[in-house]
Coordinates of C-alpha atoms and ligand atoms in Angstrom, one line a residue:
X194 CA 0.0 0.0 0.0
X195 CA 1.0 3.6 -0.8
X196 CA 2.7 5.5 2.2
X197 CA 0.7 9.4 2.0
X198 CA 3.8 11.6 3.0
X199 CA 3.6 15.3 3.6
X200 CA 6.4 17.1 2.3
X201 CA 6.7 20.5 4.0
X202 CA 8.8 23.4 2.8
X203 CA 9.5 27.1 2.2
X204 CA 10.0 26.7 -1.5
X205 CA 9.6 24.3 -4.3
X206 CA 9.9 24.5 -8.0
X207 CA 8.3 25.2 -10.3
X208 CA 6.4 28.1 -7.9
X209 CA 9.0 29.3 -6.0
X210 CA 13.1 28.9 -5.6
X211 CA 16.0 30.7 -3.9
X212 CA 18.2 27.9 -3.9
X213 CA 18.7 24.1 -4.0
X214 CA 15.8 23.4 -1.0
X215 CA 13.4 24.7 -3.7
X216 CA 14.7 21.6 -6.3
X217 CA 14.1 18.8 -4.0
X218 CA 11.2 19.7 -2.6
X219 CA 10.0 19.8 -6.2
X220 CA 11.5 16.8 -7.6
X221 CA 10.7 14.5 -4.5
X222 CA 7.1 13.8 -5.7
X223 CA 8.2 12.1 -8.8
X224 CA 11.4 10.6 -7.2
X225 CA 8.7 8.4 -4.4
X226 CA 5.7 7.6 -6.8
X227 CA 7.7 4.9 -8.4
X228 CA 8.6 3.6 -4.6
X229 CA 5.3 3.9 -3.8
X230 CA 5.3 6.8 -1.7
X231 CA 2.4 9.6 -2.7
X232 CA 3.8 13.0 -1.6
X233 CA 1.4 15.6 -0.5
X234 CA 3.9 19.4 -0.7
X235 CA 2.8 21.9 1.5
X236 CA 4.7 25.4 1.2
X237 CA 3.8 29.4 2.3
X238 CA 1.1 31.0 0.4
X239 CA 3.5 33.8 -1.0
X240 CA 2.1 36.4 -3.3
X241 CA 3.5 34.4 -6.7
X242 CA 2.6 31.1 -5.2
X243 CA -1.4 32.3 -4.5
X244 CA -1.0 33.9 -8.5
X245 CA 0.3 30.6 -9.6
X246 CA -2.4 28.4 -8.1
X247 CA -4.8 31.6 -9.4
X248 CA -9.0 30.6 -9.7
X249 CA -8.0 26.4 -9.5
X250 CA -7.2 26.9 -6.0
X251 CA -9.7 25.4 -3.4
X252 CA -10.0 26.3 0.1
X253 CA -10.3 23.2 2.1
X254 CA -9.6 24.5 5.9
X255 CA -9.0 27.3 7.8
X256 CA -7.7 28.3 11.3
X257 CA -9.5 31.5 13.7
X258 CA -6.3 32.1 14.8
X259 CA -3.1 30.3 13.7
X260 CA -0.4 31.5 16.2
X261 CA -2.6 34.5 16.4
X262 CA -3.5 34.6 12.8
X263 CA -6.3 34.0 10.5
X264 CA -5.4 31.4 7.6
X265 CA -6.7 29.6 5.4
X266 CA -5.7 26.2 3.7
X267 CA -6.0 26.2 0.3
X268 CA -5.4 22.6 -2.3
X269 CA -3.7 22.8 -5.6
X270 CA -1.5 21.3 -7.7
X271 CA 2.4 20.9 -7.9
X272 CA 3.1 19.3 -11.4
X273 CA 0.8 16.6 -11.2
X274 CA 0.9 16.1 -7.4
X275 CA -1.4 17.2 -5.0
X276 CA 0.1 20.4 -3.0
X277 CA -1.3 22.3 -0.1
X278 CA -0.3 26.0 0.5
X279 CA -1.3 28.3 3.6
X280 CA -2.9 31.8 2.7
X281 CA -2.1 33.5 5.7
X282 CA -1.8 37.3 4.0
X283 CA -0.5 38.7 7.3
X284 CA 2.4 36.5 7.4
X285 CA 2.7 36.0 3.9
X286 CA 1.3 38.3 1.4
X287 CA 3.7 40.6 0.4
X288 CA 6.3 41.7 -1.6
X289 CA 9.9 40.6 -1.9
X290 CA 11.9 37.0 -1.6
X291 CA 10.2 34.5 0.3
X292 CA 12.6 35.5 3.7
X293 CA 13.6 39.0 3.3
X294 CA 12.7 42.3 1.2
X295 CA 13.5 43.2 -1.5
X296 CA 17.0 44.8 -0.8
X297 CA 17.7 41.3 1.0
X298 CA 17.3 42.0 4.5
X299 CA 15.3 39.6 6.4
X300 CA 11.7 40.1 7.5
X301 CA 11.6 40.9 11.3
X302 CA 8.8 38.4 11.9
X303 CA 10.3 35.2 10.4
X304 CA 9.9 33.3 13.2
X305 CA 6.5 33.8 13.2
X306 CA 6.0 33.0 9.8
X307 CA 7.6 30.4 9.9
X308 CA 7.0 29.0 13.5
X309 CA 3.0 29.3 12.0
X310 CA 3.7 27.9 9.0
X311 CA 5.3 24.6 10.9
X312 CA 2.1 24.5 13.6
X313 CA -0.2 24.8 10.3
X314 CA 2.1 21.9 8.9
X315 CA 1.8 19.6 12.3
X316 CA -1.7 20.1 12.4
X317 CA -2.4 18.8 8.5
X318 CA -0.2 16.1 9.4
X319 CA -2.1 15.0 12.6
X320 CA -4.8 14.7 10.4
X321 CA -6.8 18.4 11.3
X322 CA -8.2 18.6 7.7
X323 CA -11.0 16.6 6.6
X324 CA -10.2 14.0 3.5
X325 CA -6.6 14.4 4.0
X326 CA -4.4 11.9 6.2
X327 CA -1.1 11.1 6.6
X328 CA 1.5 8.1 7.6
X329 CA 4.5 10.4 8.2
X330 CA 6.3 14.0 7.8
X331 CA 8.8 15.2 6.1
X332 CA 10.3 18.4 7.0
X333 CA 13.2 20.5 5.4
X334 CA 15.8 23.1 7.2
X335 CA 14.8 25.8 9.5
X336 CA 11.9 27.1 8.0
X337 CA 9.8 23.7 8.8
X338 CA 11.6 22.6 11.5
X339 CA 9.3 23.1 14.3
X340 CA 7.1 21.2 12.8
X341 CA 8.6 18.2 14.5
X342 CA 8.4 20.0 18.4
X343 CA 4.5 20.9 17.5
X344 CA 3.9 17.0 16.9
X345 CA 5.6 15.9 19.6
X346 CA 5.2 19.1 22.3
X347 CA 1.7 20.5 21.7
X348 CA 0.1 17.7 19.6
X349 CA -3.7 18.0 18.1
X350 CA -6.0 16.6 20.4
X351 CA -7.2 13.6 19.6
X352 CA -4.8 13.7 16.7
X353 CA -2.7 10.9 14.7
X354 CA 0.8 10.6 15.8
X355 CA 2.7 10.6 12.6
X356 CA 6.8 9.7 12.4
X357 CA 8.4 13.0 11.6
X358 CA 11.7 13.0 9.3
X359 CA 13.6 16.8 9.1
X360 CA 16.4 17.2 6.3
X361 CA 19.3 19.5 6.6
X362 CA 19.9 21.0 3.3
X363 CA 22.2 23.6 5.0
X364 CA 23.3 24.1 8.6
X365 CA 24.6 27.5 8.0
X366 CA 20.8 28.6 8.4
X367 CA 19.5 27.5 11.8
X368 CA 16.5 29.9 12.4
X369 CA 17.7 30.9 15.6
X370 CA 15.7 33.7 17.5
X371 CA 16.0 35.6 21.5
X372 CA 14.1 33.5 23.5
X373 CA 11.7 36.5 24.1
X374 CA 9.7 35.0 21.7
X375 CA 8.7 31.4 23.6
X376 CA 6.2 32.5 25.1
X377 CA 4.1 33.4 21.3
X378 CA 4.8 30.0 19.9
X379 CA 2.2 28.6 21.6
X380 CA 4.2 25.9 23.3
X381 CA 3.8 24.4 26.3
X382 CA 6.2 25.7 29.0
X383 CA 8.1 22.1 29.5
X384 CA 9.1 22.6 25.7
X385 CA 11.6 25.3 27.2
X386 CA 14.2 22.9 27.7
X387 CA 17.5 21.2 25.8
X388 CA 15.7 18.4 24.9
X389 CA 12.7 21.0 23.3
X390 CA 13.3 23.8 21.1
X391 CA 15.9 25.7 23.4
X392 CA 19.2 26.3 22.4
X393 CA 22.4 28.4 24.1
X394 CA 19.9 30.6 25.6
X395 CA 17.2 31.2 22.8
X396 CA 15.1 29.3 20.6
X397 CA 16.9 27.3 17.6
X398 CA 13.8 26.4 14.7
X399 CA 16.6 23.9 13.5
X400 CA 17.8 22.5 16.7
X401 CA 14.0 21.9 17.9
X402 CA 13.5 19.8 14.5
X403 CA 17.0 17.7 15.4
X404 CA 16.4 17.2 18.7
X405 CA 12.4 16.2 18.1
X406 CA 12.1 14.6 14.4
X407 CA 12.2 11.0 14.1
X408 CA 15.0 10.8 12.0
X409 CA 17.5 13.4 10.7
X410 CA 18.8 13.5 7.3
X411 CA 21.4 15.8 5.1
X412 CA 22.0 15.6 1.6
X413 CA 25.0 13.6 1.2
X414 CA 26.7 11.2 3.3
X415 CA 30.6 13.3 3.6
X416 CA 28.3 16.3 4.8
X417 CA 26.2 13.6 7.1
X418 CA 30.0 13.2 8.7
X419 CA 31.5 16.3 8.4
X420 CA 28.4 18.0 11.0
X421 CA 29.8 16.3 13.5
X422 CA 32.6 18.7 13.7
X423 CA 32.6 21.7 15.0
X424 CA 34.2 23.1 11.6
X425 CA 30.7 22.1 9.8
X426 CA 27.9 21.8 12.8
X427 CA 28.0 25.2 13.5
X428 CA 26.9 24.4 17.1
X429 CA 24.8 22.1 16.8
X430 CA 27.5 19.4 16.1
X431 CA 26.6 18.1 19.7
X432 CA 23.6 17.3 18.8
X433 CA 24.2 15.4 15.6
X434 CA 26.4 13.4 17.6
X435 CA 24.4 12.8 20.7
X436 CA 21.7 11.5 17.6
X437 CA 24.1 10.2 15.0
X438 CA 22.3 6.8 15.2
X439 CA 19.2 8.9 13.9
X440 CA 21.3 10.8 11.3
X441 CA 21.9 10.0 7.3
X442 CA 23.2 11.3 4.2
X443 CA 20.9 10.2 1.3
X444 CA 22.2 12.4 -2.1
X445 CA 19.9 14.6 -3.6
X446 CA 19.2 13.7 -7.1
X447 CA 18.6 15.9 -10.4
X448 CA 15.3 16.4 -12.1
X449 CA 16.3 14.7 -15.5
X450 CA 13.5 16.3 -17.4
X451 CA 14.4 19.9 -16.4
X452 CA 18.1 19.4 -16.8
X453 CA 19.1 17.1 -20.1
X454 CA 21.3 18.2 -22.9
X455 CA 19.3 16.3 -25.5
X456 CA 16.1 17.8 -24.6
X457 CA 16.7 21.4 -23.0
X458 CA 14.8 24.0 -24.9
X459 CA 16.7 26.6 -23.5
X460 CA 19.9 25.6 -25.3
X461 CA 20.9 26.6 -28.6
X462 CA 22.0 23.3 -29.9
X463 CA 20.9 20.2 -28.1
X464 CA 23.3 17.2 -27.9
X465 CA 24.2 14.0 -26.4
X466 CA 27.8 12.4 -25.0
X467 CA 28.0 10.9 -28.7
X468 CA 27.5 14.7 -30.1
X469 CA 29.8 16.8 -28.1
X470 CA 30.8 18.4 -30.9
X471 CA 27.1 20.3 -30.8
X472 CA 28.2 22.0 -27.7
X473 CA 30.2 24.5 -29.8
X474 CA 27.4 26.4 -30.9
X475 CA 27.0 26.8 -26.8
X476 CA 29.6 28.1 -26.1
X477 CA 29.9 30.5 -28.9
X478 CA 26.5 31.7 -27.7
X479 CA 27.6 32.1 -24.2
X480 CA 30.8 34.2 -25.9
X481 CA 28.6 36.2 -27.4
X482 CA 26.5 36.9 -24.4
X483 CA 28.5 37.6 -22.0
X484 CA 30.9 39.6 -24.3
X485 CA 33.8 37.3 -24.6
X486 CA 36.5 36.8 -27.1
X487 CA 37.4 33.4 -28.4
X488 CA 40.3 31.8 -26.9
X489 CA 41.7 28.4 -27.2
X490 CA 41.9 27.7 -23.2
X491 CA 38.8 26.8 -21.3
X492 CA 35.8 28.9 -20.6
X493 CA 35.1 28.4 -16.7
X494 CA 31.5 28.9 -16.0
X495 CA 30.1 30.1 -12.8
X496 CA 26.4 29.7 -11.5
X497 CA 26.5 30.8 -8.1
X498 CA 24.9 32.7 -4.3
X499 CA 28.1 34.8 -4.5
X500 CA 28.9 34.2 -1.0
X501 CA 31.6 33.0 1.2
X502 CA 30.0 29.6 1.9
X503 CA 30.5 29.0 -1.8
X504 CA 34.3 30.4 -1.4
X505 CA 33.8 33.6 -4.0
X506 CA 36.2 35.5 -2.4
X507 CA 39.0 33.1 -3.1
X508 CA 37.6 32.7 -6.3
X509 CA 38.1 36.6 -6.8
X510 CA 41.7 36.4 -5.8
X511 CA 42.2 33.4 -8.8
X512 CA 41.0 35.1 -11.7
X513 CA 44.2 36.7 -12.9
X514 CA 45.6 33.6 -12.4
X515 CA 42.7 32.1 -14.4
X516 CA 43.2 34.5 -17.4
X517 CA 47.0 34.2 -17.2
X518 CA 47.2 31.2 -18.1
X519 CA 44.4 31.5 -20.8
X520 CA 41.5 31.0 -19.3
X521 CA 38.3 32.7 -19.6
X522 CA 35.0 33.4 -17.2
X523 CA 31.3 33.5 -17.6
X524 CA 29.7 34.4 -14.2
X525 CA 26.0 34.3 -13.5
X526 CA 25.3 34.9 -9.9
X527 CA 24.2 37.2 -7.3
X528 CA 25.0 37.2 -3.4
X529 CA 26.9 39.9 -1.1
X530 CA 27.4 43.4 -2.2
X531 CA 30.9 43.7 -1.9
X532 CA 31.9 40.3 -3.8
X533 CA 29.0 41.6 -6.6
X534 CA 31.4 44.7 -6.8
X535 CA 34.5 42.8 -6.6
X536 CA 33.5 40.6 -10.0
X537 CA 32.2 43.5 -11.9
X538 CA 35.6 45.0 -11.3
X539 CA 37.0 42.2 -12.5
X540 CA 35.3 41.8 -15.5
X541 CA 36.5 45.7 -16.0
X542 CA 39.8 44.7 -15.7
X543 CA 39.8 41.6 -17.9
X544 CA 37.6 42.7 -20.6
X545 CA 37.2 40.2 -23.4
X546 CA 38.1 37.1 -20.7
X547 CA 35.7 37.6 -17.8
X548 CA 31.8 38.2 -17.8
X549 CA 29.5 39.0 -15.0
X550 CA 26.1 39.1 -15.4
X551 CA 24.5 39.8 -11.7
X552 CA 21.0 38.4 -11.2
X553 CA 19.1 35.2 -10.9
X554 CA 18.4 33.8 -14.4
X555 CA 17.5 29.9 -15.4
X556 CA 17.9 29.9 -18.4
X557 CA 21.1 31.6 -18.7
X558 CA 21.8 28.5 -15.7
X559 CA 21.1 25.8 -18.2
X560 CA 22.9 27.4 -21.2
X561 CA 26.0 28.2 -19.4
X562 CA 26.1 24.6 -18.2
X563 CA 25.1 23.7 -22.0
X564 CA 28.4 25.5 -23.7
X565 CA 30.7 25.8 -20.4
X566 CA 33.7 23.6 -20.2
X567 CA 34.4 23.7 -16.6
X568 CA 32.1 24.9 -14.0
X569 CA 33.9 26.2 -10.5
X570 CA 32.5 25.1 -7.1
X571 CA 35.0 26.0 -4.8
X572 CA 32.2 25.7 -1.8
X573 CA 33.7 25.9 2.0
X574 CA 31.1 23.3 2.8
X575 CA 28.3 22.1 0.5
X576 CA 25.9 20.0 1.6
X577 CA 24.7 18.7 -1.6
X578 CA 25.3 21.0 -4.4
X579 CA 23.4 20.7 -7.8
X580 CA 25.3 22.8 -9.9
X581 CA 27.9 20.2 -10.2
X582 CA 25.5 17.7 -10.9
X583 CA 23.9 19.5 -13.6
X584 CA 27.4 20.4 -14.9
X585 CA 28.2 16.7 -14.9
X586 CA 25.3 15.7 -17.1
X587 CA 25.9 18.8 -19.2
X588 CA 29.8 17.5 -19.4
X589 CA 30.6 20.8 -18.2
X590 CA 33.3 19.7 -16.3
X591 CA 33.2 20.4 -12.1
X592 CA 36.3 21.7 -10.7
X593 CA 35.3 21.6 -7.1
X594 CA 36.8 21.7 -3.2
X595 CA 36.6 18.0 -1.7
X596 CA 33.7 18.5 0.9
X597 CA 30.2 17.6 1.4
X598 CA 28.5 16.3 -1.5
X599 CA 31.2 17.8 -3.9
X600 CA 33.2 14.8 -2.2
X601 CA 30.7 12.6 -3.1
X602 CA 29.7 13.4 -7.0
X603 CA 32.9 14.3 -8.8
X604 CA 35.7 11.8 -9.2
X605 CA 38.8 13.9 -9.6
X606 CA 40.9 13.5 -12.5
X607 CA 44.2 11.9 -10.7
X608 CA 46.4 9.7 -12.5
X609 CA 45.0 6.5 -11.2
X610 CA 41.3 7.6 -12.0
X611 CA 42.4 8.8 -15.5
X612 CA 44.2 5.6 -16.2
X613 CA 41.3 3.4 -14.7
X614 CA 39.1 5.8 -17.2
X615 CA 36.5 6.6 -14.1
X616 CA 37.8 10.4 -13.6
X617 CA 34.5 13.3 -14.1
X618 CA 36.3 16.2 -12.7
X619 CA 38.6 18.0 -11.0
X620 CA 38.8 18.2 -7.1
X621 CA 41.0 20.7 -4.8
X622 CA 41.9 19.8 -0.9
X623 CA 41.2 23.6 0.5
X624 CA 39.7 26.4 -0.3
X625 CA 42.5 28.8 -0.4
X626 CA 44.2 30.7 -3.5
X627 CA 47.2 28.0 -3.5
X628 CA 44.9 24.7 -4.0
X629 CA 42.1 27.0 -6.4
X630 CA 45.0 27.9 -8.8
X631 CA 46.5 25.1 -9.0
X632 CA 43.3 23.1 -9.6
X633 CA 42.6 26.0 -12.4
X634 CA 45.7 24.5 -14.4
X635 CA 45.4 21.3 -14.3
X636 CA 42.0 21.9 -15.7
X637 CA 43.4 23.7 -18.1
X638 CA 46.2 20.9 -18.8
X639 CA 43.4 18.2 -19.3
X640 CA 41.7 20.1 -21.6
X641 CA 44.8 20.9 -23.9
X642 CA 44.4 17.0 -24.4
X643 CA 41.3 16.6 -26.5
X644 CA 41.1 12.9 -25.5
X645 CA 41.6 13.0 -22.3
X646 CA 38.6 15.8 -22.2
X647 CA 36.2 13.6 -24.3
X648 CA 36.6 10.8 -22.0
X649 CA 35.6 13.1 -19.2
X650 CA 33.0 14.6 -20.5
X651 CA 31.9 11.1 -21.8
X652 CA 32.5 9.7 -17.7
X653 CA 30.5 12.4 -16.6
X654 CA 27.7 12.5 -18.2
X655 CA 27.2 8.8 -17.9
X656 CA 27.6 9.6 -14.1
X657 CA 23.9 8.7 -12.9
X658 CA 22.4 11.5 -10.1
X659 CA 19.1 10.9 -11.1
X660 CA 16.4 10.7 -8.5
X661 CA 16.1 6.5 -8.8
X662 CA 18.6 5.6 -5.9
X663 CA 17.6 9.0 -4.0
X664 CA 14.2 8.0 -3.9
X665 CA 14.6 4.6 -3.2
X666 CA 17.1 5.6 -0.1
X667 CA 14.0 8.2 1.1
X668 CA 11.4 5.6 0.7
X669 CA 13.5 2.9 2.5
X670 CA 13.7 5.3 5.7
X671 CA 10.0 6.2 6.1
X672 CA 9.5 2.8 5.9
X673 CA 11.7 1.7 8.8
X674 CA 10.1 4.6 10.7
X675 CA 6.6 3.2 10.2
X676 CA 7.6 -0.3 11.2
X677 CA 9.3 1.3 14.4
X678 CA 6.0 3.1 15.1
X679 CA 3.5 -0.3 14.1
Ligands
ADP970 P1 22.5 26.5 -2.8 O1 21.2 25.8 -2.6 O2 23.4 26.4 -1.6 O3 22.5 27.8 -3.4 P2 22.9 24.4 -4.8 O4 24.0 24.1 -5.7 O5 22.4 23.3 -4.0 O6 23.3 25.6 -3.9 O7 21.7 24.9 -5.7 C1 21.7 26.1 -6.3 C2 20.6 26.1 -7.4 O8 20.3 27.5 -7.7 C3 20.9 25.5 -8.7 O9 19.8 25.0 -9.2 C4 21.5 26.6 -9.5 O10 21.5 26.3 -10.9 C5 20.6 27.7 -9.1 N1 21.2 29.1 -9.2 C6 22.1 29.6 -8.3 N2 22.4 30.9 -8.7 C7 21.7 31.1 -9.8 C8 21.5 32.3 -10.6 N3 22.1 33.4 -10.4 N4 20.7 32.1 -11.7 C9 20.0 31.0 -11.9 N5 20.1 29.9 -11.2 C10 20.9 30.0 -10.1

């Protein structure tokens, strides 16, 4: 029989995405139905969510007063799954990213947003709407993380007591707020404890999840390890440990439909690993938009938060190293101020070799991965990642730091790998100018070998990151979950 799962989280694609979070939560859907797992997605009424939805939507519950608010429940449709999203227009409806304004600041009142958003979320999953039930939820990051402490610390009366499962997708974002607000979460006063939702002295949404969810999962297993340390589990490492036998890295996947080279309508030429020769129609396009001469080195592509976490500032410090020895840049990405600034200045400064384009565009995403040779991901941690993923099945080569799921997806192109044939990329040990540089020229050595660049760009895109093992991995869990609860 099918297990009903509800999937809760602050974004998912094709409605609404800042980042990775937004790709899984779309894709999981598809990835269970053929383990036979129905997925349910339940995510924030935001002002391009309730457009998206528009007259289909059907209200199907509401709440008086939802952590003092009035909301309403409303049933649609994500691809051809069933989603549920909450109209709450005082948390929700207005304008700006899905966490912050529109100059990126955060909204004062996330916790509340999202603390209501998680109560809403442990209520469906209880069972408090009519004609929906569940067997088990599944919560991402901080955003849906007290989901877990509602079920378990102020459950629905008389409600079903459903396994919970929270995923990390990145411990850098904990939701962690003064503990002033406890007393509006509606909570019972026992949940202000270390085994509840406190944490050093206030209230961690992330923490509470960990410490309350039935099972705790990241998205790889090198990042499943690594936030045990303090380097990676930015406080909370404690608490991983103290639960590691609740704790595991299952790999995201990629959505194979949105991101194939033989079928992508957003790329110029189409191809296949038999037809790489197509790809140079890509990249003259990218040339072209990003105002780039020709050049007989590699073109390094860059599809990026232009942050720290992903290591843009050591990046910044290799590009005249990068076009020294004949490299060249295409940068699509938007982040911190100063390191915007800093690539603009640059491209000003290397014009003809480097090209920023500042913004969030897809599909400039899937073209640059489409004509690239090399994508750089040189992440300080990265719990999953994506963009190497998509640049493996693009055979846009990852040149990436050896951490988290970067650790796990890209074979790097040593001697033993290249002369067992297995090698898809290029790894570096740290993040630091040194190790970036030097994995910028050997990139560039492998490609001056033609053959040795076919084979991988042939190695990676036979790499398989679709959803199938993912899925099955997901499914396996909430079954073992369910037999623990029978
Ligand atoms: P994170 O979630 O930490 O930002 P991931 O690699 O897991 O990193 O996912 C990033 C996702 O966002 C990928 O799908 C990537 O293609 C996309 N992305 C990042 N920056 C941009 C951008 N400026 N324009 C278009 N897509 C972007």
């Amino acid at each position: 029989m099918a297990i009903n799962v509800l999937s809760v989280a602050s974004e998912a694609v094709p409605l609404v995405k800042t980042g990775g979070l937004a790709d899984v939560a779309g894709a999981l859907p598809a990835a269970l139905a053929p383990h036979g797992v129905a997925v349910t997605s339940f995510i924030p009424g935001y002002p391009a969510v309730l457009k998206a939805l528009g007259k289909r939507a059907k209200a199907i519950h509401a709440w008086d007063a939802l952590l003092g608010t009035p909301a309403r429940l409303l049933a649609g449709k994500l691809g051809a799954h069933p989603l549920l999203v909450l109209d709450a227009p005082a948390l929700f409806g207005r304008e700006g990213g899905p966490y912050g304004d529109a100059s990126g600041r955060d909204w004062a009142d996330n916790w509340h947003r999202f603390a209501a958003f998680a109560r809403a979320g442990a209520d469906i999953a209880a069972g408090a709407v009519k004609g929906r039930a569940f067997d088990l939820v599944h919560a991402h990051d901080w955003q849906s993380a007290m989901l877990p402490a509602y079920l378990r610390l102020a459950p629905v009366p008389g409600g079903r007591d459903v396994p919970s499962v929270i995923t990390i997708h990145n411990m850098a974002f904990q939701g962690y707020y003064p503990a002033d607000i406890f007393p509006q979460l509606d909570l019972p006063p026992a949940a202000w404890t270390v085994d509840g939702v406190e944490s050093y002295g206030g209230v961690g949404f992330l923490k509470a999840g960990m410490q309350l969810a039935d099972a705790i999962t990241t998205v790889s297993p090198t990042y499943a390890g690594e936030i045990r340390s303090v380097e990676f589990g930015m406080g909370l490492e404690g608490l991983v440990q103290a639960r590691s036998h609740r704790v595991h890295g299952i790999l995201n996947g990629i959505d194979s439909a949105e991101w194939n080279p033989a079928s992508d309508p957003h790329l110029p030429a189409r191809y296949t690993a038999g037809k790489l020769a197509a790809r140079a129609k890509n990249k003259r396009a990218i040339e072209q938009e990003f105002g780039l001469e020709r050049g007989d080195g590699p073109l390094f592509i860059v599809v990026s938060r232009l942050t720290w976490q992903k290591g843009m500032d050591v990046l910044l410090e290799a590009l005249d190293h990068l076009v020294g020895i004949g490299g060249r840049l295409a940068l699509l990405g938007s982040g911190d101020a100063e390191i915007e600034k800093a690539f603009l200045a640059a491209a000003a400064r290397h014009p003809g070799r480097i090209g920023v384009r500042l913004g969030y565009d897809e599909p400039a995403a899937h073209r640059l991965q489409g004509g690239g040779d090399a994508i750089l991901v040189p992440s300080r941690f990265e719990p999953c990642g994506l963009t190497q993923l998509y640049g493996l099945a693009y055979g846009c080569i990852p040149v990436v730091s050896r951490t988290g799921g970067l650790a796990d997806t890209v074979i790097d192109a040593n001697p033993a790998a290249l002369a067992a044939g297995v090698a898809t990329g290029v790894q570096m040990n740290a993040v630091s100018y040194t190790a970036l540089a030097m994995a910028i020229s050997r990139t560039c050595e492998l490609y001056a070998r033609p053959a040795t660049w076919k084979r991988l760009q042939k190695n990676a895109m036979a790499a398989d990151f679709s959803w199938d093992a993912s899925g099955a991995a997901y499914a396996a869990l909430y079954r073992q979950l369910l037999e623990e609860r029978a």
